[in-house]
Amino acid sequence: MKILRLILGDQLNIQHSWFSEINYNHIYVMMEVRQETDYVHHHIQKVLGIFAAMRSFSETLTKMGHQVIYIKISDPKNEQEIPANLKFLANKFQCSKIEYMEPDEYRLDQQLKSLSNDMGIPSMVYSTEHFMTPRDGFNKVFGARKNFLMETFYRRMRKDFNILMDKDKPIGGVWNLDLENRKKLPPDLIIPEPLEFNIDVCDIYHEIISAGVDTIGKVDFRKFQWPINREQSLHLVDYFCENALKYFGTYQDALTEKSWSIFHARSSFSLNVKLISPLETVEKVINYWQDNRETISLNQVEGFVRQIIGWREYMRCLYWNQMPEFGHKNFFGHTRKLPSWFWTGQTKMKCLHHTISQSLEFAYAHHIQRLMITGNFMLLTGIHPDEADLWYLGIYIDAFEWVEITNTRGMSQYADGGLTATKPYISSASYIDKMGSYCKSCIYNKAAKTGNLSCPFNSLYWNFIDLNREKLISNPRMTMMYKVWDNIDKDKQVDTLKQAQHYLENLELL
Ligand code: FAD
Ligand code: SF4
């Protein structure tokens, strides 16, 4: 009897055991559906990247001899919903069973779990064989504890997978070299050009547009820059090792207008659609470092490894530990809407203008731009976490809910009340100025808290501190800030809060 095997758009793992042998009873199905293009306003590069990678993956499977049914967005018989398409195909091919891999999103997980009942045939679920930890990985590390410290998780991962270890000790004697990774870019340092693949995705672009899919952002569809297959993804990691690893850690937090990717790997899309695995990626980077230890210091490679086996795996476990409640968290009770310029970049604030414009152009911003520019501003202005989620989930090529919502609602917006971050990630202009060059050419005055052109981050920062005293004062990492605020002259406090109020009432005009 035939078995229908579903492959989702972010399950492009050619090394999965499903594909190790050809079985004519297995019919693989892949589909481009409105259900997935329309649940949020995606960046055009995200939709294009996923469809192009899916089409390339289906061709590879077909060449290997597998039976693949590929439903395009433009296919007239496409029902535009996963269950409806599966039902049609299961009937057509008289399938006795449906098999699928664990979806990474709660929404899809729920939908696929009810498949069997809806269709009246059995279903079976498999691992994606991508992640290093299972969905319930927190149980093993934290047991019954309700406090999930990333550093504890990360150390356990290093030990369990024997990564950067010298027997039972971390190589170099310390687990985390983050303190060495907070430098501003020196003006004369040469930044590598990002590797772009320049793929012609014109046909897919026109199909997406003709289907009426509403997207955001820009694209040059004759020169699509992102990798769409495994070979290109591996090439991107090699390029990172050869050109950027040397400075990755040191300038990981730096902000600049000179480059949109600086020394970052741009590997998140390839990883998140599973063209490459986290373990092979860190192994590749560590092997390169081993061969080049005289020129590449340990903090560069440790910083990279921590992002992947630490933060990335941690976020996935956090997601499955906390969903669906996590999607409703709003610790500060924020209610504001995003100003409309978040969708255009048309703001006078240089840091936000650059980060948003870059995101619209490349579907990419690096971690500190997401956390300390856009995220910082959203938190200081009390934007509703739902608004924040919709923006982040739409605009980035790598945005999939399991890794987006945990970073946005958790790490960036502190909407989980401190489950992910030990304190809110907020700052005034001083941090933004310390890490980059934005403030130099900004119309606002980075040093002023009040007055017509005072930097909005300054008054909004102190307003946030003042407003949330009750919720934050007991956090030892916030004590210092409250001491500083309480020592400010009362009249100055009043002026600062008035200034913040003015900006909050005029967000559209900033
Ligand atoms: P690099 O800086 O080169 O890092 C290497 C790899 O480490 C990345 O490819 C990524 O897979 C992993 N990584 C780094 N930081 C994190 C992190 N905090 N969480 C999980 N993985 C991490 N990442 C996503 O993949 N999808 C998202 O939707 C997403 N949304 C974010 C939203 C906010 C508000 C913030 C603060 C961060 C978000 N991140 C997200 C994490 C991080 O910003 C991106 O993974 C990173 O910028 C991707 O670029 P890169 O591949 O050049 O990363
Ligand atoms: Fe951003 Fe303020 Fe600096 Fe302008 S002065 S770039 S608004 S932090």
XYZ file of C-alpha atoms and ligand atoms in Angstrom:
571
model
C 0.000 0.000 0.000
C 1.131 3.523 -0.757
C 2.296 5.960 1.901
C 2.095 9.724 1.432
C 5.103 11.486 2.967
C 4.843 15.221 3.542
C 7.941 17.461 3.382
C 7.378 21.007 4.664
C 9.210 24.028 3.226
C 11.614 24.203 6.170
C 12.391 20.468 6.163
C 14.894 20.321 3.324
C 17.275 17.893 4.992
C 18.633 15.679 2.203
C 20.579 13.655 4.767
C 17.358 12.507 6.456
C 17.031 8.717 6.734
C 13.796 8.887 4.695
C 15.854 9.488 1.583
C 18.527 6.833 2.086
C 16.622 4.246 0.035
C 14.204 4.357 -2.872
C 10.810 2.837 -2.124
C 8.117 2.961 -4.797
C 5.413 2.817 -2.158
C 6.558 6.154 -0.773
C 5.107 9.217 -2.475
C 6.753 12.431 -1.334
C 4.668 15.564 -1.457
C 5.806 19.183 -1.299
C 3.492 22.151 -1.689
C 3.516 25.936 -1.961
C 0.306 27.073 -0.267
C -1.454 30.321 0.599
C -1.931 28.977 4.095
C 1.824 29.513 4.560
C 2.364 32.625 2.441
C -0.493 34.549 4.077
C -0.353 33.960 7.856
C 1.876 37.015 8.113
C 3.195 39.672 5.693
C 6.459 38.005 4.643
C 9.415 39.662 2.972
C 9.431 38.812 -0.742
C 12.953 37.365 -0.358
C 11.682 34.977 2.309
C 8.884 33.581 0.114
C 11.199 33.412 -2.895
C 13.998 31.797 -0.912
C 11.766 29.105 0.532
C 10.019 28.307 -2.773
C 13.309 28.275 -4.714
C 14.929 25.996 -2.126
C 11.858 23.696 -2.113
C 11.842 23.420 -5.912
C 15.557 22.687 -5.974
C 15.109 20.060 -3.232
C 12.284 18.333 -5.104
C 14.451 18.188 -8.254
C 17.263 16.596 -6.257
C 14.910 13.979 -4.815
C 13.503 13.226 -8.267
C 17.013 12.837 -9.710
C 17.811 10.419 -6.889
C 14.871 8.277 -8.058
C 12.242 9.212 -5.450
C 8.628 9.780 -6.452
C 7.814 13.418 -5.767
C 4.622 15.379 -6.259
C 5.304 19.093 -6.225
C 2.351 21.468 -6.035
C 3.219 24.989 -7.170
C 1.482 28.122 -5.918
C 0.151 28.596 -9.479
C -1.215 25.054 -9.870
C -4.971 25.332 -10.600
C -5.671 22.173 -8.580
C -3.819 23.565 -5.541
C -6.321 23.824 -2.670
C -3.878 26.243 -0.942
C -4.159 24.381 2.385
C -1.987 21.497 3.517
C -4.770 19.169 4.803
C -6.960 19.686 1.722
C -4.094 18.932 -0.683
C -3.112 15.870 1.322
C -6.677 14.593 1.358
C -6.912 14.931 -2.415
C -3.629 13.111 -2.992
C -4.307 10.363 -0.448
C -7.584 9.590 -2.237
C -6.065 9.820 -5.682
C -3.212 7.412 -4.885
C -5.241 5.253 -2.486
C -2.733 5.818 0.310
C -3.074 3.788 3.491
C -1.041 6.148 5.663
C 0.308 9.674 5.944
C 3.780 10.300 7.329
C 5.340 13.624 8.221
C 8.299 15.079 10.091
C 7.857 17.043 13.331
C 6.913 20.583 12.297
C 8.866 23.288 14.101
C 5.833 25.521 14.567
C 3.128 24.926 17.131
C 0.448 26.051 14.657
C 1.451 23.395 12.096
C 2.028 20.795 14.759
C -1.574 21.143 15.886
C -2.858 21.049 12.333
C -0.925 17.927 11.382
C -1.801 16.144 14.619
C -5.468 16.269 13.666
C -4.773 14.933 10.142
C -5.337 11.317 10.965
C -8.784 11.952 12.439
C -9.821 14.326 9.667
C -8.768 11.964 6.913
C -9.714 8.681 8.533
C -6.327 7.069 7.869
C -3.399 6.546 10.260
C -0.521 8.977 10.395
C 2.987 8.710 11.731
C 5.443 11.402 12.777
C 9.252 11.305 12.449
C 12.051 13.504 13.760
C 13.517 15.981 11.264
C 16.952 14.628 12.302
C 18.200 18.219 12.272
C 18.487 19.490 15.828
C 20.997 18.302 18.390
C 18.376 18.204 21.145
C 14.817 16.825 21.236
C 11.857 19.168 21.694
C 11.769 18.362 25.415
C 15.529 18.914 25.820
C 14.978 21.188 28.859
C 13.804 18.225 30.956
C 17.231 16.612 30.782
C 19.096 19.828 31.610
C 16.784 21.620 34.035
C 14.562 18.848 35.427
C 11.738 20.362 37.459
C 13.407 23.791 37.672
C 11.420 26.708 36.280
C 14.438 28.891 35.671
C 16.231 28.163 32.383
C 19.666 29.755 32.329
C 21.152 29.626 28.819
C 24.695 29.340 30.163
C 23.785 26.119 32.044
C 22.238 24.693 28.876
C 25.228 25.715 26.766
C 27.803 24.108 29.073
C 25.805 20.908 29.095
C 25.739 20.910 25.275
C 29.518 21.422 25.114
C 30.031 18.459 27.424
C 27.422 16.149 25.882
C 28.736 16.685 22.347
C 32.393 17.061 23.333
C 32.655 20.403 21.549
C 35.646 22.677 22.295
C 36.472 20.491 25.286
C 39.748 19.353 26.757
C 38.548 16.209 28.565
C 35.996 17.578 31.051
C 37.275 21.193 30.916
C 36.501 23.850 28.302
C 39.379 24.500 25.880
C 41.163 27.658 27.026
C 39.938 27.212 30.616
C 36.770 29.340 30.368
C 33.373 28.467 28.960
C 32.361 31.860 27.624
C 34.556 34.555 26.100
C 31.755 37.056 25.496
C 33.577 39.834 27.338
C 36.122 39.910 24.499
C 33.332 40.209 21.925
C 32.041 43.738 22.386
C 34.335 45.920 20.304
C 33.486 48.797 17.998
C 34.836 48.506 14.429
C 38.156 50.288 13.867
C 37.750 52.725 10.919
C 40.427 51.109 8.747
C 39.396 47.454 9.184
C 38.489 45.827 5.856
C 35.078 44.155 5.958
C 34.514 41.254 3.517
C 31.835 41.617 0.840
C 28.894 39.320 1.617
C 28.886 36.240 -0.635
C 25.885 36.518 -2.951
C 24.693 33.711 -5.232
C 22.963 35.856 -7.891
C 20.362 33.238 -8.828
C 17.701 34.040 -11.416
C 14.358 33.421 -9.672
C 12.338 35.463 -12.153
C 9.821 32.668 -12.921
C 9.033 31.998 -9.272
C 8.758 35.726 -8.599
C 6.143 36.151 -11.346
C 4.181 33.136 -10.119
C 4.090 34.590 -6.599
C 2.966 37.977 -7.863
C 0.346 36.507 -10.241
C -1.046 34.437 -7.385
C -1.647 37.722 -5.530
C 0.586 36.993 -2.535
C 1.068 40.233 -0.607
C 4.693 40.716 0.474
C 6.989 43.396 1.863
C 10.548 44.434 1.011
C 12.652 44.551 -2.115
C 14.330 41.964 -4.339
C 16.440 41.797 -7.449
C 14.838 38.610 -8.783
C 17.502 38.172 -11.459
C 20.225 38.187 -8.819
C 18.762 36.467 -5.771
C 21.490 36.568 -3.174
C 20.625 33.763 -0.708
C 21.709 30.115 -1.011
C 18.921 27.799 -2.147
C 20.571 24.391 -1.948
C 22.941 22.415 0.219
C 26.048 22.998 -1.908
C 25.572 26.753 -1.835
C 24.886 26.680 1.902
C 28.076 24.749 2.592
C 29.937 27.157 0.340
C 28.568 30.056 2.413
C 29.916 28.478 5.619
C 33.327 27.943 3.956
C 33.315 31.563 2.809
C 32.527 32.634 6.366
C 35.454 30.583 7.729
C 37.890 31.958 5.184
C 36.790 35.596 5.263
C 34.933 36.488 8.442
C 35.640 34.034 11.266
C 38.874 35.829 12.153
C 36.859 38.802 13.457
C 33.428 37.253 14.032
C 33.497 37.275 17.824
C 35.407 40.481 18.384
C 33.039 42.631 16.273
C 29.883 40.564 16.741
C 28.069 43.447 18.460
C 29.409 46.269 16.275
C 27.061 48.598 14.398
C 27.996 50.265 11.109
C 26.548 51.760 7.949
C 29.493 50.466 5.929
C 28.257 46.892 5.628
C 24.994 45.036 6.189
C 26.494 41.773 7.337
C 29.932 42.778 8.770
C 31.602 39.530 9.955
C 28.380 37.553 10.434
C 27.833 34.170 8.768
C 24.384 34.753 7.202
C 23.823 31.035 7.768
C 20.469 31.278 9.584
C 18.301 30.764 6.473
C 20.231 27.662 5.377
C 20.092 26.297 8.914
C 16.425 27.080 9.504
C 15.224 25.411 6.302
C 17.589 22.563 7.219
C 19.780 22.622 4.123
C 22.661 22.239 6.587
C 22.730 20.901 10.130
C 23.876 22.728 13.272
C 26.394 20.023 14.164
C 28.081 19.948 10.757
C 28.176 23.759 10.724
C 29.988 24.049 14.056
C 32.267 21.141 13.154
C 33.242 22.846 9.899
C 34.006 26.086 11.730
C 35.954 24.348 14.509
C 37.999 22.325 11.981
C 38.887 25.497 10.121
C 39.906 27.133 13.384
C 42.025 24.082 14.358
C 43.974 24.461 11.112
C 44.380 28.216 11.577
C 44.901 28.688 15.290
C 47.830 31.004 14.798
C 45.599 33.602 13.083
C 42.153 32.948 14.599
C 41.692 33.365 18.337
C 39.474 31.174 20.511
C 36.903 33.918 21.241
C 35.923 34.009 17.540
C 35.081 30.338 17.332
C 33.628 30.022 20.844
C 31.303 32.954 20.108
C 30.043 31.238 16.953
C 29.634 27.841 18.580
C 27.667 29.423 21.460
C 25.179 30.997 19.035
C 24.421 27.673 17.394
C 24.657 24.947 20.024
C 23.740 27.407 22.777
C 21.206 30.018 21.741
C 19.687 28.273 18.732
C 19.113 24.896 20.409
C 18.083 26.646 23.645
C 15.421 28.720 21.854
C 13.946 25.621 20.277
C 13.674 23.819 23.620
C 12.257 26.968 25.247
C 9.618 27.217 22.490
C 8.341 23.666 22.988
C 8.516 24.016 26.745
C 6.447 27.191 26.762
C 4.020 27.092 23.846
C 1.217 27.941 23.360
C 1.139 30.250 26.442
C 4.369 31.952 25.377
C 2.572 33.477 22.374
C 0.343 35.531 24.710
C 2.949 36.811 27.183
C 2.921 40.559 27.787
C 4.695 41.156 31.119
C 4.551 44.965 30.895
C 1.008 45.050 29.509
C 2.160 46.989 26.435
C -0.533 48.155 24.016
C 0.945 50.586 21.469
C 0.934 50.018 17.720
C 4.121 50.114 15.664
C 4.634 53.459 13.944
C 4.009 53.120 10.208
C 7.633 53.956 9.343
C 8.657 50.491 10.568
C 7.381 49.326 7.162
C 9.220 51.986 5.139
C 12.307 53.037 7.104
C 11.218 56.687 6.782
C 12.327 57.991 10.170
C 14.827 60.704 11.021
C 16.479 58.501 13.646
C 19.595 57.306 11.848
C 19.987 54.010 13.694
C 16.395 52.974 13.008
C 16.381 54.344 9.466
C 19.467 52.317 8.584
C 18.420 49.088 10.311
C 14.884 49.100 8.885
C 15.940 50.154 5.363
C 18.602 47.453 5.348
C 16.065 44.878 6.540
C 13.666 45.830 3.743
C 16.464 45.642 1.184
C 18.198 42.430 2.257
C 15.656 40.656 4.539
C 18.509 40.638 7.053
C 19.803 42.496 10.065
C 22.347 41.139 12.479
C 21.631 40.290 16.080
C 22.488 43.619 17.693
C 20.504 45.577 15.123
C 17.478 43.385 15.931
C 18.025 43.513 19.690
C 19.417 46.955 20.465
C 17.998 49.111 17.654
C 14.529 47.931 16.599
C 13.818 45.749 19.654
C 15.128 48.331 22.095
C 12.936 51.017 20.526
C 9.840 48.796 20.575
C 10.351 47.954 24.235
C 11.015 51.539 25.313
C 7.916 52.765 23.484
C 5.623 50.036 24.834
C 4.758 48.366 21.531
C 2.382 45.414 21.958
C 4.414 42.172 21.664
C 1.961 40.903 19.014
C 2.939 43.865 16.817
C 6.611 43.177 17.450
C 6.167 39.510 16.529
C 4.348 40.231 13.290
C 7.095 42.605 12.206
C 10.000 40.291 13.037
C 8.238 37.203 11.689
C 7.575 38.938 8.381
C 10.710 40.871 7.632
C 13.601 38.436 8.063
C 14.546 35.643 5.680
C 15.327 33.406 8.667
C 12.121 34.105 10.611
C 10.306 30.953 11.692
C 8.164 31.190 14.778
C 10.142 28.808 17.030
C 13.266 30.978 16.773
C 11.575 34.316 16.117
C 9.046 34.485 18.959
C 11.529 33.286 21.566
C 13.995 35.961 20.505
C 11.374 38.683 20.080
C 8.893 38.177 22.898
C 11.497 36.571 25.147
C 14.944 38.010 24.694
C 14.069 41.361 23.146
C 10.694 42.422 24.603
C 11.015 40.765 28.050
C 7.332 39.879 27.638
C 8.000 36.577 29.443
C 8.994 38.478 32.586
C 12.586 37.246 32.581
C 12.424 33.615 31.493
C 14.814 34.171 28.579
C 16.751 37.298 29.525
C 18.032 38.125 32.996
C 17.109 41.787 32.485
C 15.387 43.844 29.780
C 17.692 44.664 26.851
C 17.268 48.433 26.832
C 19.666 51.288 26.333
C 19.884 55.008 25.781
C 21.942 56.533 22.936
C 25.178 55.923 24.805
C 25.273 52.180 24.001
C 24.287 52.742 20.358
C 26.997 55.377 20.049
C 29.547 53.182 21.798
C 28.975 50.303 19.382
C 28.832 52.196 16.105
C 28.749 55.272 13.946
C 25.021 55.959 13.571
C 24.890 58.871 16.003
C 27.593 60.838 14.198
C 25.355 61.634 11.230
C 22.005 61.709 13.047
C 19.862 64.811 13.264
C 19.150 64.007 16.924
C 21.586 64.902 19.662
C 22.908 61.741 21.303
C 23.982 63.651 24.416
C 20.668 65.404 25.168
C 17.791 64.023 27.223
C 15.469 66.945 26.650
C 14.847 69.562 23.977
C 13.635 69.622 20.416
C 16.265 67.358 18.895
C 17.263 65.349 21.934
C 17.799 61.681 21.077
C 14.471 59.887 21.696
C 16.270 56.842 23.130
C 17.481 58.968 26.078
C 14.207 60.220 27.525
C 12.369 57.051 26.539
C 14.957 54.995 28.394
C 14.497 56.849 31.687
C 10.756 56.916 31.205
C 10.785 53.112 30.891
C 12.893 52.793 34.036
C 10.574 55.107 35.964
C 7.358 53.565 34.671
C 8.335 49.972 35.446
C 9.866 50.486 38.878
C 7.501 48.092 40.599
C 8.182 45.300 38.120
C 11.964 45.712 37.903
C 13.314 47.159 41.143
C 13.843 43.760 42.742
C 16.005 42.575 39.823
C 19.623 42.867 41.062
C 20.800 43.650 37.518
C 18.579 46.757 37.511
C 19.554 48.148 40.921
C 22.288 50.353 39.515
C 19.935 51.983 37.001
C 17.434 52.856 39.720
C 20.226 54.359 41.820
C 21.328 56.533 38.890
C 17.752 57.648 38.165
C 16.975 58.387 41.796
C 20.061 60.579 42.026
C 18.979 62.780 39.147
C 17.629 66.171 40.171
C 13.789 66.063 40.479
C 13.231 68.934 38.002
C 15.411 67.175 35.444
C 13.454 63.978 36.011
C 10.186 65.816 35.353
C 11.578 67.387 32.155
C 12.890 64.025 30.942
C 9.537 62.330 31.526
C 7.733 65.198 29.765
C 10.069 64.851 26.809
C 9.428 61.109 26.664
C 5.678 61.731 26.808
C 5.973 64.140 23.906
C 7.830 61.562 21.826
C 5.375 58.816 22.763
C 2.492 60.986 21.588
C 4.292 61.733 18.311
C 5.937 58.449 17.346
C 4.872 58.839 13.719
C 6.869 62.069 13.442
C 10.197 60.849 14.800
P 25.534 34.960 13.088
O 25.678 36.152 13.930
O 26.595 34.711 12.088
O 25.363 33.688 14.030
C 25.523 32.347 13.548
C 24.276 31.533 13.744
O 23.939 31.445 15.114
C 23.039 32.103 13.072
O 22.984 31.708 11.717
C 21.917 31.521 13.891
O 21.504 30.273 13.383
C 22.534 31.318 15.267
N 22.074 32.338 16.203
C 22.707 33.473 16.567
N 22.018 34.120 17.529
C 20.902 33.398 17.750
C 19.791 33.535 18.609
N 19.670 34.559 19.451
N 18.826 32.622 18.538
C 18.914 31.562 17.714
N 19.948 31.369 16.881
C 20.935 32.266 16.902
N 17.259 34.139 14.361
C 16.632 33.367 13.467
O 17.210 32.401 12.959
N 15.334 33.618 13.112
C 14.650 34.656 13.622
O 13.486 34.860 13.282
C 15.298 35.508 14.564
N 14.652 36.572 15.089
C 15.286 37.369 15.992
C 14.578 38.444 16.558
C 15.193 39.245 17.500
C 14.420 40.373 18.136
C 16.528 38.983 17.874
C 17.205 39.830 18.894
C 17.230 37.937 17.310
C 16.630 37.108 16.370
N 17.306 36.016 15.792
C 16.645 35.207 14.903
C 18.672 35.655 16.205
C 19.791 36.301 15.351
O 19.589 37.678 15.245
C 19.870 35.672 13.965
O 19.943 34.266 14.071
C 21.120 36.144 13.216
O 21.108 37.546 13.123
C 21.183 35.507 11.860
O 22.260 36.014 11.129
P 23.618 35.201 10.900
O 23.309 33.877 10.304
O 24.528 36.082 10.143
O 24.092 35.013 12.384
Fe 19.799 56.663 17.133
Fe 19.702 58.629 18.955
Fe 22.025 57.922 17.867
Fe 20.183 59.197 16.418
S 21.273 59.991 18.192
S 21.396 57.427 15.788
S 18.297 58.332 17.247
S 20.732 56.645 19.153
